mmCIF file of C-alpha atoms and ligand atoms in Angstrom:
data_model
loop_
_atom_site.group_PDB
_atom_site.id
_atom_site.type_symbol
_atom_site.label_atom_id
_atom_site.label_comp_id
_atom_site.label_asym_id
_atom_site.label_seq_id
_atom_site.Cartn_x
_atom_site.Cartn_y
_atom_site.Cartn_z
ATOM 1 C CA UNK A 107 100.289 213.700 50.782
ATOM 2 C CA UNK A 108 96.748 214.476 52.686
ATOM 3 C CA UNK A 109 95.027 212.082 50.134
ATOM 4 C CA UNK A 110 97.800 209.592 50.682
ATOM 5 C CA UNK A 111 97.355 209.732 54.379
ATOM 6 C CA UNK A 112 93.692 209.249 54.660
ATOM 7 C CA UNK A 113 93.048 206.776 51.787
ATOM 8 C CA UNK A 114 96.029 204.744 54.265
ATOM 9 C CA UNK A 115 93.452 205.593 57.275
ATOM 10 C CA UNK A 116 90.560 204.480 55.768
ATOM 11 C CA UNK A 117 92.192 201.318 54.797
ATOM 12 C CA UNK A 118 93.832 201.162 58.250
ATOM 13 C CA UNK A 119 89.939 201.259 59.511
ATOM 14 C CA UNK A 120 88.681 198.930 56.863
ATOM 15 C CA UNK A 121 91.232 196.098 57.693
ATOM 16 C CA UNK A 122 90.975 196.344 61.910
ATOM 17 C CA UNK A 123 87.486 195.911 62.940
ATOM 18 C CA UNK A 124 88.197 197.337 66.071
ATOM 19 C CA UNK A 125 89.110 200.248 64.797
ATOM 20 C CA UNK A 126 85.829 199.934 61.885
ATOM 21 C CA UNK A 127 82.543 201.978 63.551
ATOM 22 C CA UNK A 128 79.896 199.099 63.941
ATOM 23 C CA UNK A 129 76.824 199.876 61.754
ATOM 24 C CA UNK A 130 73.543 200.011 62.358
ATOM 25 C CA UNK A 131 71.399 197.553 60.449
ATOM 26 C CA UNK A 132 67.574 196.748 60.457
ATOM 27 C CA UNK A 133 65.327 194.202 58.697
ATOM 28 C CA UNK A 134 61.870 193.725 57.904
ATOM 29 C CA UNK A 135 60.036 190.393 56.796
ATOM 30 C CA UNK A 136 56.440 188.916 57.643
ATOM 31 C CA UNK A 137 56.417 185.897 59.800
ATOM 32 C CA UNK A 138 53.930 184.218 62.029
ATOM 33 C CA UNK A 139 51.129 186.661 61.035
ATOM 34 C CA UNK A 140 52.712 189.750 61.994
ATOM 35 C CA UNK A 141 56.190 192.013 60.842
ATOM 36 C CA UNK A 142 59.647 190.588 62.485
ATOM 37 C CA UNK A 143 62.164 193.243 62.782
ATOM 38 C CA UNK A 144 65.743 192.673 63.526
ATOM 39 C CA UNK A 145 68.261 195.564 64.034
ATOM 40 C CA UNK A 146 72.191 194.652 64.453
ATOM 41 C CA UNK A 147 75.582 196.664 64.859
ATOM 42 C CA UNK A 148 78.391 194.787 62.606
ATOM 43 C CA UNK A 149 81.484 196.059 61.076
ATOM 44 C CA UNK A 150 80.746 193.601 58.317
ATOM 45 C CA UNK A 151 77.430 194.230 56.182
ATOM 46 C CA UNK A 152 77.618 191.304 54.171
ATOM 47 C CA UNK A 153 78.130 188.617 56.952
ATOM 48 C CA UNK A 154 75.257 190.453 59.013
ATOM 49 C CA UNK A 155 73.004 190.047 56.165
ATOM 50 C CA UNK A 156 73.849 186.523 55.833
ATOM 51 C CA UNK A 157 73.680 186.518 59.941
ATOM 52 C CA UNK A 158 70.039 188.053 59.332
ATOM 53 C CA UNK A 159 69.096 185.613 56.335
ATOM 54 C CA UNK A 160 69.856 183.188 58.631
ATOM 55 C CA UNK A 161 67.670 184.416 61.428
ATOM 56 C CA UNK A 162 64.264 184.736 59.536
ATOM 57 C CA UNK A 163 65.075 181.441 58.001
ATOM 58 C CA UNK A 164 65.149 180.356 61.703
ATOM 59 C CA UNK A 165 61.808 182.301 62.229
ATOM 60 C CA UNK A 166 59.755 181.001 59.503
ATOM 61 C CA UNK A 167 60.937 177.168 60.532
ATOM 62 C CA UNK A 168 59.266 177.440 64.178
ATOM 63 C CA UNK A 169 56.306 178.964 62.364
ATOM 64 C CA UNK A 170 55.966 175.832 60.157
ATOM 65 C CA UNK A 171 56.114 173.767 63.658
ATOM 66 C CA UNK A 172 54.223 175.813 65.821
ATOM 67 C CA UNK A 173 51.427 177.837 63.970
ATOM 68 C CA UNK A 174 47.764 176.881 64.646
ATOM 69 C CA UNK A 175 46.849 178.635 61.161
ATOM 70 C CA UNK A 176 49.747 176.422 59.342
ATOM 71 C CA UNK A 177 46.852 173.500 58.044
ATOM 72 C CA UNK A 178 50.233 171.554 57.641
ATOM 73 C CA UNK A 179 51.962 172.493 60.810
ATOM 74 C CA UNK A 180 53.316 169.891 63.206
ATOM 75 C CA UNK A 181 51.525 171.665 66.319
ATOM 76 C CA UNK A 182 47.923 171.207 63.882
ATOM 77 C CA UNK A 183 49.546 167.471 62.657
ATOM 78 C CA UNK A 184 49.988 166.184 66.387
ATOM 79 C CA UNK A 185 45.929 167.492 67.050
ATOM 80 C CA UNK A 186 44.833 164.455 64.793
ATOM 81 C CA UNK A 187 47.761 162.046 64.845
ATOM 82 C CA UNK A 188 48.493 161.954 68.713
ATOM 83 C CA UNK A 189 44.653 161.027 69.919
ATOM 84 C CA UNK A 190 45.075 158.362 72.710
ATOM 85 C CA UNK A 191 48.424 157.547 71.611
ATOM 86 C CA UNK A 192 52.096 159.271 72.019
ATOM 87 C CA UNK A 193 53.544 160.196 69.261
ATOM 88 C CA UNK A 194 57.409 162.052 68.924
ATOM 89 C CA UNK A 195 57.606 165.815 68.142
ATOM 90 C CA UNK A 196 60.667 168.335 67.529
ATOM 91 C CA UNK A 197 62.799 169.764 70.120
ATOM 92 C CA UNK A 198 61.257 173.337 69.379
ATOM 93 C CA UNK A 199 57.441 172.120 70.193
ATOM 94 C CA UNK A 200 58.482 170.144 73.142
ATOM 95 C CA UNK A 201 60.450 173.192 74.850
ATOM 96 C CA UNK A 202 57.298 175.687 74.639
ATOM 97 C CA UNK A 203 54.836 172.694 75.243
ATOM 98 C CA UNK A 204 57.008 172.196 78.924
ATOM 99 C CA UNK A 205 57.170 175.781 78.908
ATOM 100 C CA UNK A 206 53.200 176.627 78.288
ATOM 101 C CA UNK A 207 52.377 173.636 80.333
ATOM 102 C CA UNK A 208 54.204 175.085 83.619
ATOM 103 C CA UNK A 209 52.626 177.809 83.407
ATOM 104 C CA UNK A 210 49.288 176.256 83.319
ATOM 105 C CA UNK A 211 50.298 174.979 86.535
ATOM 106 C CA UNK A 212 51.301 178.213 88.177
ATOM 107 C CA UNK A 213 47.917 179.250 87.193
ATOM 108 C CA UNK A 214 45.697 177.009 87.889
ATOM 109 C CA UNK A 215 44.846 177.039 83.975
ATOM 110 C CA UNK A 216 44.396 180.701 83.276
ATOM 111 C CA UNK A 217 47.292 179.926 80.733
ATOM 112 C CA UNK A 218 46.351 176.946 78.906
ATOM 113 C CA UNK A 219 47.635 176.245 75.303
ATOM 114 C CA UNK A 220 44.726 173.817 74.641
ATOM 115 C CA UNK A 221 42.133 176.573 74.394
ATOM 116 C CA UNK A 222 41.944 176.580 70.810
ATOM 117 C CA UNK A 223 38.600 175.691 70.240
ATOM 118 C CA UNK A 224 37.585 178.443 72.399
ATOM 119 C CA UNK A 225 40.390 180.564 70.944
ATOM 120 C CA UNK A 226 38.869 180.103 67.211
ATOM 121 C CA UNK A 227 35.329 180.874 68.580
ATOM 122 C CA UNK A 228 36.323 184.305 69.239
ATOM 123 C CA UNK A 229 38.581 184.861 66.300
ATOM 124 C CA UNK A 230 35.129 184.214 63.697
ATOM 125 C CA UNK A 231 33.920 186.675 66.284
ATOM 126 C CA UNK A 232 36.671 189.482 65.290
ATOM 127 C CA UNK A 233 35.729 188.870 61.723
ATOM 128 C CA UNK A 234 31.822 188.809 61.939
ATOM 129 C CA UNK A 235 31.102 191.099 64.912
ATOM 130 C CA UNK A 236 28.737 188.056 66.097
ATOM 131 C CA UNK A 237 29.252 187.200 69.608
ATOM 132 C CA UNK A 238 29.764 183.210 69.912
ATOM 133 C CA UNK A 239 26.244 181.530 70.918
ATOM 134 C CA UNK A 240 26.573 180.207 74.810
ATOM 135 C CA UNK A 241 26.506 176.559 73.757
ATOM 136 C CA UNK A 242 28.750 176.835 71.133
ATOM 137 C CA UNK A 243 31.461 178.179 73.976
ATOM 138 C CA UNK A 244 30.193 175.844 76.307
ATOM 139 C CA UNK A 245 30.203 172.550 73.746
ATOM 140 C CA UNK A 246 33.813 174.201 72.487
ATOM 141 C CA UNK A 247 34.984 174.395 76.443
ATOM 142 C CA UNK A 248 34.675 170.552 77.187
ATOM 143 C CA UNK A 249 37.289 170.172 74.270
ATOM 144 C CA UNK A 250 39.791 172.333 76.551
ATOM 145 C CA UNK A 251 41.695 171.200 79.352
ATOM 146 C CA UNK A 252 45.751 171.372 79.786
ATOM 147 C CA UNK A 253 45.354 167.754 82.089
ATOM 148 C CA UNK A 254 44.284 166.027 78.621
ATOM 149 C CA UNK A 255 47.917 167.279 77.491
ATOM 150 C CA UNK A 256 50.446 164.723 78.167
ATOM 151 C CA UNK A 257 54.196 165.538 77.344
ATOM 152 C CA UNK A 258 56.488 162.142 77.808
ATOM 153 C CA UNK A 259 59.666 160.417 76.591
ATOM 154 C CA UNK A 260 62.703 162.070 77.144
ATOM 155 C CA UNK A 261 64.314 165.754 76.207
ATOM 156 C CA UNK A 262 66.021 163.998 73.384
ATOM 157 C CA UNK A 263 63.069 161.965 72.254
ATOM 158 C CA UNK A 264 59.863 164.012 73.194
ATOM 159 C CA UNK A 265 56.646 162.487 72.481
ATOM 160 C CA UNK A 266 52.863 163.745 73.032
ATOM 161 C CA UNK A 267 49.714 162.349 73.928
ATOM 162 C CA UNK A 268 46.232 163.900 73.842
ATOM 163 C CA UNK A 269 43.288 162.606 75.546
ATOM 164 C CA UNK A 270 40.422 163.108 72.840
ATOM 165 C CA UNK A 271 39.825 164.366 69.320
ATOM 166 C CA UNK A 272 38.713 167.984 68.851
ATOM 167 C CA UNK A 273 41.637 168.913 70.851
ATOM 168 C CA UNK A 274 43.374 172.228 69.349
ATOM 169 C CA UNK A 275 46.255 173.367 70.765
ATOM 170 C CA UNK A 276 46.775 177.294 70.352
ATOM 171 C CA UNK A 277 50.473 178.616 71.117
ATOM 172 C CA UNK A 278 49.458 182.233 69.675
ATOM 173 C CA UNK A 279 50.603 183.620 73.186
ATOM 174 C CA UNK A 280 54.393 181.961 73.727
ATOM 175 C CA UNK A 281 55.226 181.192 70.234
ATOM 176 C CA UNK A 282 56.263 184.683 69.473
ATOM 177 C CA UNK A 283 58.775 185.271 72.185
ATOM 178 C CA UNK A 284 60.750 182.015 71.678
ATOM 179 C CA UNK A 285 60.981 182.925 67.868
ATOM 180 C CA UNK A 286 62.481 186.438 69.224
ATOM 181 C CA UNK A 287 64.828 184.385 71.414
ATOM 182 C CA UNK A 288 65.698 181.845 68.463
ATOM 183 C CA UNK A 289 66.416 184.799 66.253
ATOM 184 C CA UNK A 290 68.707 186.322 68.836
ATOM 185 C CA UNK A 291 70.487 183.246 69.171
ATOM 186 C CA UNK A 292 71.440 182.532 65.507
ATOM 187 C CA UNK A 293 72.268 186.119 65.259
ATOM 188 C CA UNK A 294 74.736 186.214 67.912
ATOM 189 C CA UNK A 295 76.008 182.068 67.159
ATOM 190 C CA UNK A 296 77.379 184.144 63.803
ATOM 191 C CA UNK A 297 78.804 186.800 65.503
ATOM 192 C CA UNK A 298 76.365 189.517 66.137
ATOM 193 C CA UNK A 299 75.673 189.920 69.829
ATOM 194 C CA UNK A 300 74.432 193.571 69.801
ATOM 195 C CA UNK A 301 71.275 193.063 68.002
ATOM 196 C CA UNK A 302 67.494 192.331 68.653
ATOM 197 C CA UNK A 303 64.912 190.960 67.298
ATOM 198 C CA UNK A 304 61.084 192.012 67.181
ATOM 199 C CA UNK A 305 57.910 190.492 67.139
ATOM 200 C CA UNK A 306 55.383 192.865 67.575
ATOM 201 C CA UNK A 307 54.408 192.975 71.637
ATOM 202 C CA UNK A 308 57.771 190.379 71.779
ATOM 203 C CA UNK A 309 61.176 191.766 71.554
ATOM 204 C CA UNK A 310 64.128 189.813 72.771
ATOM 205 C CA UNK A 311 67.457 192.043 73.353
ATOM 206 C CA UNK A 312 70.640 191.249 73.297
ATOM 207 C CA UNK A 313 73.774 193.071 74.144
ATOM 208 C CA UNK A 314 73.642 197.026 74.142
ATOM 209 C CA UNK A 315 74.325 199.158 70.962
ATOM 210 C CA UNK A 316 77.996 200.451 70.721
ATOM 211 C CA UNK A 317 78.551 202.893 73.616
ATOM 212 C CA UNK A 318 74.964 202.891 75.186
ATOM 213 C CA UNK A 319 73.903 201.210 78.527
ATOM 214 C CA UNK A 320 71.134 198.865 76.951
ATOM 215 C CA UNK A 321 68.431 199.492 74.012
ATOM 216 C CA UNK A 322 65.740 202.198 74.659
ATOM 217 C CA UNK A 323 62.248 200.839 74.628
ATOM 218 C CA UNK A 324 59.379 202.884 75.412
ATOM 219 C CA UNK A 325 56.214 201.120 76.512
ATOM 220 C CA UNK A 326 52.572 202.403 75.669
ATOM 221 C CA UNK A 327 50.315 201.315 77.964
ATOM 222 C CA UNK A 328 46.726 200.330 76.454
ATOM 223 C CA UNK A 329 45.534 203.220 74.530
ATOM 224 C CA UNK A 330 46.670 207.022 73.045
ATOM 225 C CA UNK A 331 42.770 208.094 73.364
ATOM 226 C CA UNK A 332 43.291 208.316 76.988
ATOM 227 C CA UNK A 333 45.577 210.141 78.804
ATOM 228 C CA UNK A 334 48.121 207.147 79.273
ATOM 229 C CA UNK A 335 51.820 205.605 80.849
ATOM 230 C CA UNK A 336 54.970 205.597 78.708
ATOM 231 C CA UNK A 337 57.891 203.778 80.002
ATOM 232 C CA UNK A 338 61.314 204.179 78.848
ATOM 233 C CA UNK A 339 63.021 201.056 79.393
ATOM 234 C CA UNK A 340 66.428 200.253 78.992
ATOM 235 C CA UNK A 341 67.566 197.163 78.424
ATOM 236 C CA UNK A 342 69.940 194.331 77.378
ATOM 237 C CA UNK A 343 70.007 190.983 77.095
ATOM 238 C CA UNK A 344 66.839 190.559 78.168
ATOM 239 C CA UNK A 345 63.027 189.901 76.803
ATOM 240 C CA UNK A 346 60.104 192.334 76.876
ATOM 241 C CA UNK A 347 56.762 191.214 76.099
ATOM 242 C CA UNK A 348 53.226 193.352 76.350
ATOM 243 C CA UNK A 349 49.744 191.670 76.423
ATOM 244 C CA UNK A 350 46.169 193.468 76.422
ATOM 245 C CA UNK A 351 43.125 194.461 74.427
ATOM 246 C CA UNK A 352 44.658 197.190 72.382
ATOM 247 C CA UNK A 353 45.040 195.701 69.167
ATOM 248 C CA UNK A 354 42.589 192.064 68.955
ATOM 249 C CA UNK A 355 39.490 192.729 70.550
ATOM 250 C CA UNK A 356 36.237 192.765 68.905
ATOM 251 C CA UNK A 357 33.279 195.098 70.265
ATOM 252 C CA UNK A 358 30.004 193.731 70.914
ATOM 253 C CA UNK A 359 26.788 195.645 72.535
ATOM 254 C CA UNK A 360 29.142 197.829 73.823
ATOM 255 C CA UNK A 361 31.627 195.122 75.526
ATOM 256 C CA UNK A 362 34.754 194.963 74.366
ATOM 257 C CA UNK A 363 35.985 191.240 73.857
ATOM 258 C CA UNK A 364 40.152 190.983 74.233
ATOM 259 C CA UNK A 365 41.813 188.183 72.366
ATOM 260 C CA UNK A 366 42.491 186.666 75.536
ATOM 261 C CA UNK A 367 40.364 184.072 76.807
ATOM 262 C CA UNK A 368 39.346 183.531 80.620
ATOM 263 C CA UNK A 369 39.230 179.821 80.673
ATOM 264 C CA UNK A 370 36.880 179.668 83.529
ATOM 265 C CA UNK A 371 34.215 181.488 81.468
ATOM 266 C CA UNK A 372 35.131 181.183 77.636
ATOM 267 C CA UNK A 373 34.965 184.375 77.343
ATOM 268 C CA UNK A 374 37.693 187.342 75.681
ATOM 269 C CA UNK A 375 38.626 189.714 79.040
ATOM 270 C CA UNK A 376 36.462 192.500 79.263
ATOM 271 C CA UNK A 377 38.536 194.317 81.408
ATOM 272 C CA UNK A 378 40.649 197.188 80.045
ATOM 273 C CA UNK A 379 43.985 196.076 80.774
ATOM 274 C CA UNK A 380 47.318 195.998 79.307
ATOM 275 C CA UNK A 381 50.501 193.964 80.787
ATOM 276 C CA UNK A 382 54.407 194.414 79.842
ATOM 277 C CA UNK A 383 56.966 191.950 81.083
ATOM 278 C CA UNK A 384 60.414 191.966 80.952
ATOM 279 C CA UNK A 385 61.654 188.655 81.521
ATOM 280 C CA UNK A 386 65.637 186.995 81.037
ATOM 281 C CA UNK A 387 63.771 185.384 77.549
ATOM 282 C CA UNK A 388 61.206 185.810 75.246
ATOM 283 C CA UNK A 389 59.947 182.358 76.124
ATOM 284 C CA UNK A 390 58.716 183.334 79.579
ATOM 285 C CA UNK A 391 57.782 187.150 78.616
ATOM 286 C CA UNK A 392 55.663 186.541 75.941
ATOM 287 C CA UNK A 393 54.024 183.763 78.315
ATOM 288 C CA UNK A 394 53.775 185.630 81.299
ATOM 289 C CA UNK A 395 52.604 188.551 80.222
ATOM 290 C CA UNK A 396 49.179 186.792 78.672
ATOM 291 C CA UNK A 397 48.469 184.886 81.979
ATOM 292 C CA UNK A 398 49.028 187.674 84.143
ATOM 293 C CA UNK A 399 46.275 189.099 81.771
ATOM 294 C CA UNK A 400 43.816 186.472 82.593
ATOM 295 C CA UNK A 401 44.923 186.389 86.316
ATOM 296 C CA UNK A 402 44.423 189.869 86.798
ATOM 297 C CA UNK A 403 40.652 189.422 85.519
ATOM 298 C CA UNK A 404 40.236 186.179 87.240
ATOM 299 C CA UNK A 405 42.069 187.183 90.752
ATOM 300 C CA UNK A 406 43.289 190.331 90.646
ATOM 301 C CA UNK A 407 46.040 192.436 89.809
ATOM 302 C CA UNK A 408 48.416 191.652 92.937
ATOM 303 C CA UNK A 409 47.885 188.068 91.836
ATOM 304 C CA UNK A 410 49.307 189.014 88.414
ATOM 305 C CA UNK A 411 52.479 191.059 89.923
ATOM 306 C CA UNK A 412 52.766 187.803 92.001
ATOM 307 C CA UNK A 413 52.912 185.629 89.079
ATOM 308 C CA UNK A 414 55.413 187.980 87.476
ATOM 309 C CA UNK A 415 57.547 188.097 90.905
ATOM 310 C CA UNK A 416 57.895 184.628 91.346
ATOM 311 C CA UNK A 417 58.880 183.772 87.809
ATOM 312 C CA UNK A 418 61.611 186.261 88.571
ATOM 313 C CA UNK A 419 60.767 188.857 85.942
ATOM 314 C CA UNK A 420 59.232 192.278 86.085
ATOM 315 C CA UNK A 421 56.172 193.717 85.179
ATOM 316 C CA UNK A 422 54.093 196.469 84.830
ATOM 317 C CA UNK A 423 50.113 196.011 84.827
ATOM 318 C CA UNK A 424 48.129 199.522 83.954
ATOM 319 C CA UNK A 425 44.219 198.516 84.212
ATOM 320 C CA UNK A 426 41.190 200.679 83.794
ATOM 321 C CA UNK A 427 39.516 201.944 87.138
ATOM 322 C CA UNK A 428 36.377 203.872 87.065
ATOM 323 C CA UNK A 429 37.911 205.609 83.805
ATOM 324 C CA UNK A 430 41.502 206.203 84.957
ATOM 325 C CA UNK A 431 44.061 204.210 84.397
ATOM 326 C CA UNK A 432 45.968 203.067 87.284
ATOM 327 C CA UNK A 433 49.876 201.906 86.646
ATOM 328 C CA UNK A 434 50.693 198.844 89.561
ATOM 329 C CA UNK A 435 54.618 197.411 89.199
ATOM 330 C CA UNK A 436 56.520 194.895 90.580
ATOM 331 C CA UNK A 437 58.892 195.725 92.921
ATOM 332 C CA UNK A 438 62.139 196.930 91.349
HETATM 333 P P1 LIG B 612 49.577 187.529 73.474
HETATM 334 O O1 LIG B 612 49.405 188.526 72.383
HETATM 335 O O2 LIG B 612 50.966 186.996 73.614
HETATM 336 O O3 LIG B 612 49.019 187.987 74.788
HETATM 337 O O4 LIG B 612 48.739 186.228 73.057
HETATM 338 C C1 LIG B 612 47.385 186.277 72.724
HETATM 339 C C2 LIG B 612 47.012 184.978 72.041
HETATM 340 O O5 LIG B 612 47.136 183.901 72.974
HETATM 341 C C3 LIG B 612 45.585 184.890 71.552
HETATM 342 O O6 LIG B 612 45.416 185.471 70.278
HETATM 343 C C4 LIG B 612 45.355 183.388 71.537
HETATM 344 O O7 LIG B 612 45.941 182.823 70.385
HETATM 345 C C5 LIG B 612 46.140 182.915 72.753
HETATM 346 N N1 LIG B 612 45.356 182.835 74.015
HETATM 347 C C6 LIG B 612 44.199 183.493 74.314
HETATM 348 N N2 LIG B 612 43.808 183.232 75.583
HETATM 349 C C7 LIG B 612 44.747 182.395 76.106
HETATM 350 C C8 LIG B 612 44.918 181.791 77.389
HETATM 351 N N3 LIG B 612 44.054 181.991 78.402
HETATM 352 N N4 LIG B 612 45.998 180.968 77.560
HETATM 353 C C9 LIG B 612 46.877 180.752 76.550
HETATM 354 N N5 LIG B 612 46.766 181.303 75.335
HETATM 355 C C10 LIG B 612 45.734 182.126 75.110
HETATM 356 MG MG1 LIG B 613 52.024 186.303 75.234
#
């Protein structure tokens, strides 16, 4: 009778998803040079693989358009093929090409997606240990400059334009978070809301887990050899993103060179610094959070809670001073 009873429960639970716990899934898979990560709830393992099949598949697609390493991508295509002359590009590189370019804007430069030239100086850096000779950063600068970018045409029918050869455009700090966003978007078009999906430093969110208030995030800031900051952050349907020195930097004389380039100087930041931004997308925290970098170095660091302010996000910047580190936040 017992037996009878349950088996008719466990059916009962089986058939009415409502009733079914949701499940806690996660997935691994290398994409754009790092490990994606997606964790989802579902009631329904083999549509969430599919879901997360689908996802990845999404992933590895805006890698092939937007990856500087990619010999064959359509971001390193458009660096010969649109010299002095427009030519059309996807959907996907024209919405983080307006993106990256307004935030050039609102910074003057300090974010500027045509620093590659620059940007590859310092990556043979990382590999060698050899700092970049001055002329080769200063013969590698006049190839930079986000005014010899020209987006045109219409949202439909994008085109680009660059102003001379040598140009390399470098999307290493936005491409991440819109990936994130894409993958939270196909996961929750087939039927997974609660779910996000990781980059590294980018992690989009979307709803919160079954019965929680939002997903718990903690936040290192820079470095475990010091004493440091961990933030718990909850969140949902939202995008954290967190930009520094702490993983890519290389060390030379005793100067430690960030990934991140200060346009004005062609140099990686030498300041200890690392940024986290929680933004409404990926897009714009994965963006933000690298400029506010370079602003805080160029400016300052209320110039870099400004930037996050006014883009309507929030941000916490914890920078090296004198040997501490100090923790500055936007207002809540
Ligand atoms: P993130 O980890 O998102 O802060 O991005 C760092 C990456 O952004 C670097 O590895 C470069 O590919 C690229 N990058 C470096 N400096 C800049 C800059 N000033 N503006 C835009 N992109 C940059
Ligand atoms: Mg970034």
């Amino acid at each position: 009778m017992w037996s009878t009873i349950s088996a008719l429960a466990v059916l009962a639970l089986w058939l009415c998803p409502s009733l079914r716990a949701a499940g806690r899934i996660e997935a691994l898979e290398p994409h754009m040079g790092t490990m994606f990560r997606i964790v989802l709830y579902a009631d329904d393992p083999v549509r969430a693989h599919a879901a997360i099949r689908a996802a990845f598949d999404r992933v590895a697609d805006l890698d092939n358009k937007l990856s500087d390493y990619l010999a064959d991508s359509e971001l390193n295509r458009v660096c010969t093929t649109a010299i002095g002359r427009d030519v059309a590009i996807s959907g996907d590189l024209y919405t983080v090409l307006v993106a990256s370019q307004s935030l050039a804007d609102r910074t003057d430069g300090a974010f500027d997606v045509t620093l590659g030239p620059v940007i590859r100086l310092w990556r043979t850096a990382r590999q060698t240990g050899w700092q970049p000779a001055a002329d080769e950063i200063t013969s590698a600068l006049q190839r930079t400059g986000y005014r010899r970018l020209h987006l045109a045409g219409t949202a439909a029918h994008p085109t680009i334009r660059l102003d001379f050869a040598g140009m390399q455009l470098d999307l290493g700090a936005i491409a991440k978070g819109y990936a994130a966003d894409e993958g939270l978007r196909i996961l929750r078009d087939r039927g997974f809301p609660q779910a996000l999906v990781a980059a590294s430093g980018d992690i989009a969110f979307g709803d919160a887990p079954p019965d929680k208030p939002g997903w718990e995030t903690g936040v290192d800031s820079i470095d475990a050899s010091r004493e440091s900051f961990t933030d718990v952050l909850r969140l949902h349907n939202a995008a954290v993103s967190t930009s520094g020195d702490t993983e890519q930097y290389v060390e030379i004389d005793g100067v430690r060179y960030s990934h991140i380039v200060n346009p004005k100087t062609g140099q990686g930041l030498t300041h200890r610094i690392g940024v986290t931004v929680v933004a409404a997308k990926g897009i714009d925290s994965d963006g933000l959070s690298t400029a506010a970098s370079v602003i805080a170095e160029q400016v300052g660091v209320p110039a870099a809670l400004a930037l996050i302010e006014k883009a309507g996000a929030r941000g916490i910047v914890v920078v090296d001073v004198d040997g501490q580190w100090k923790k500055y936040e936007t207002p809540r």
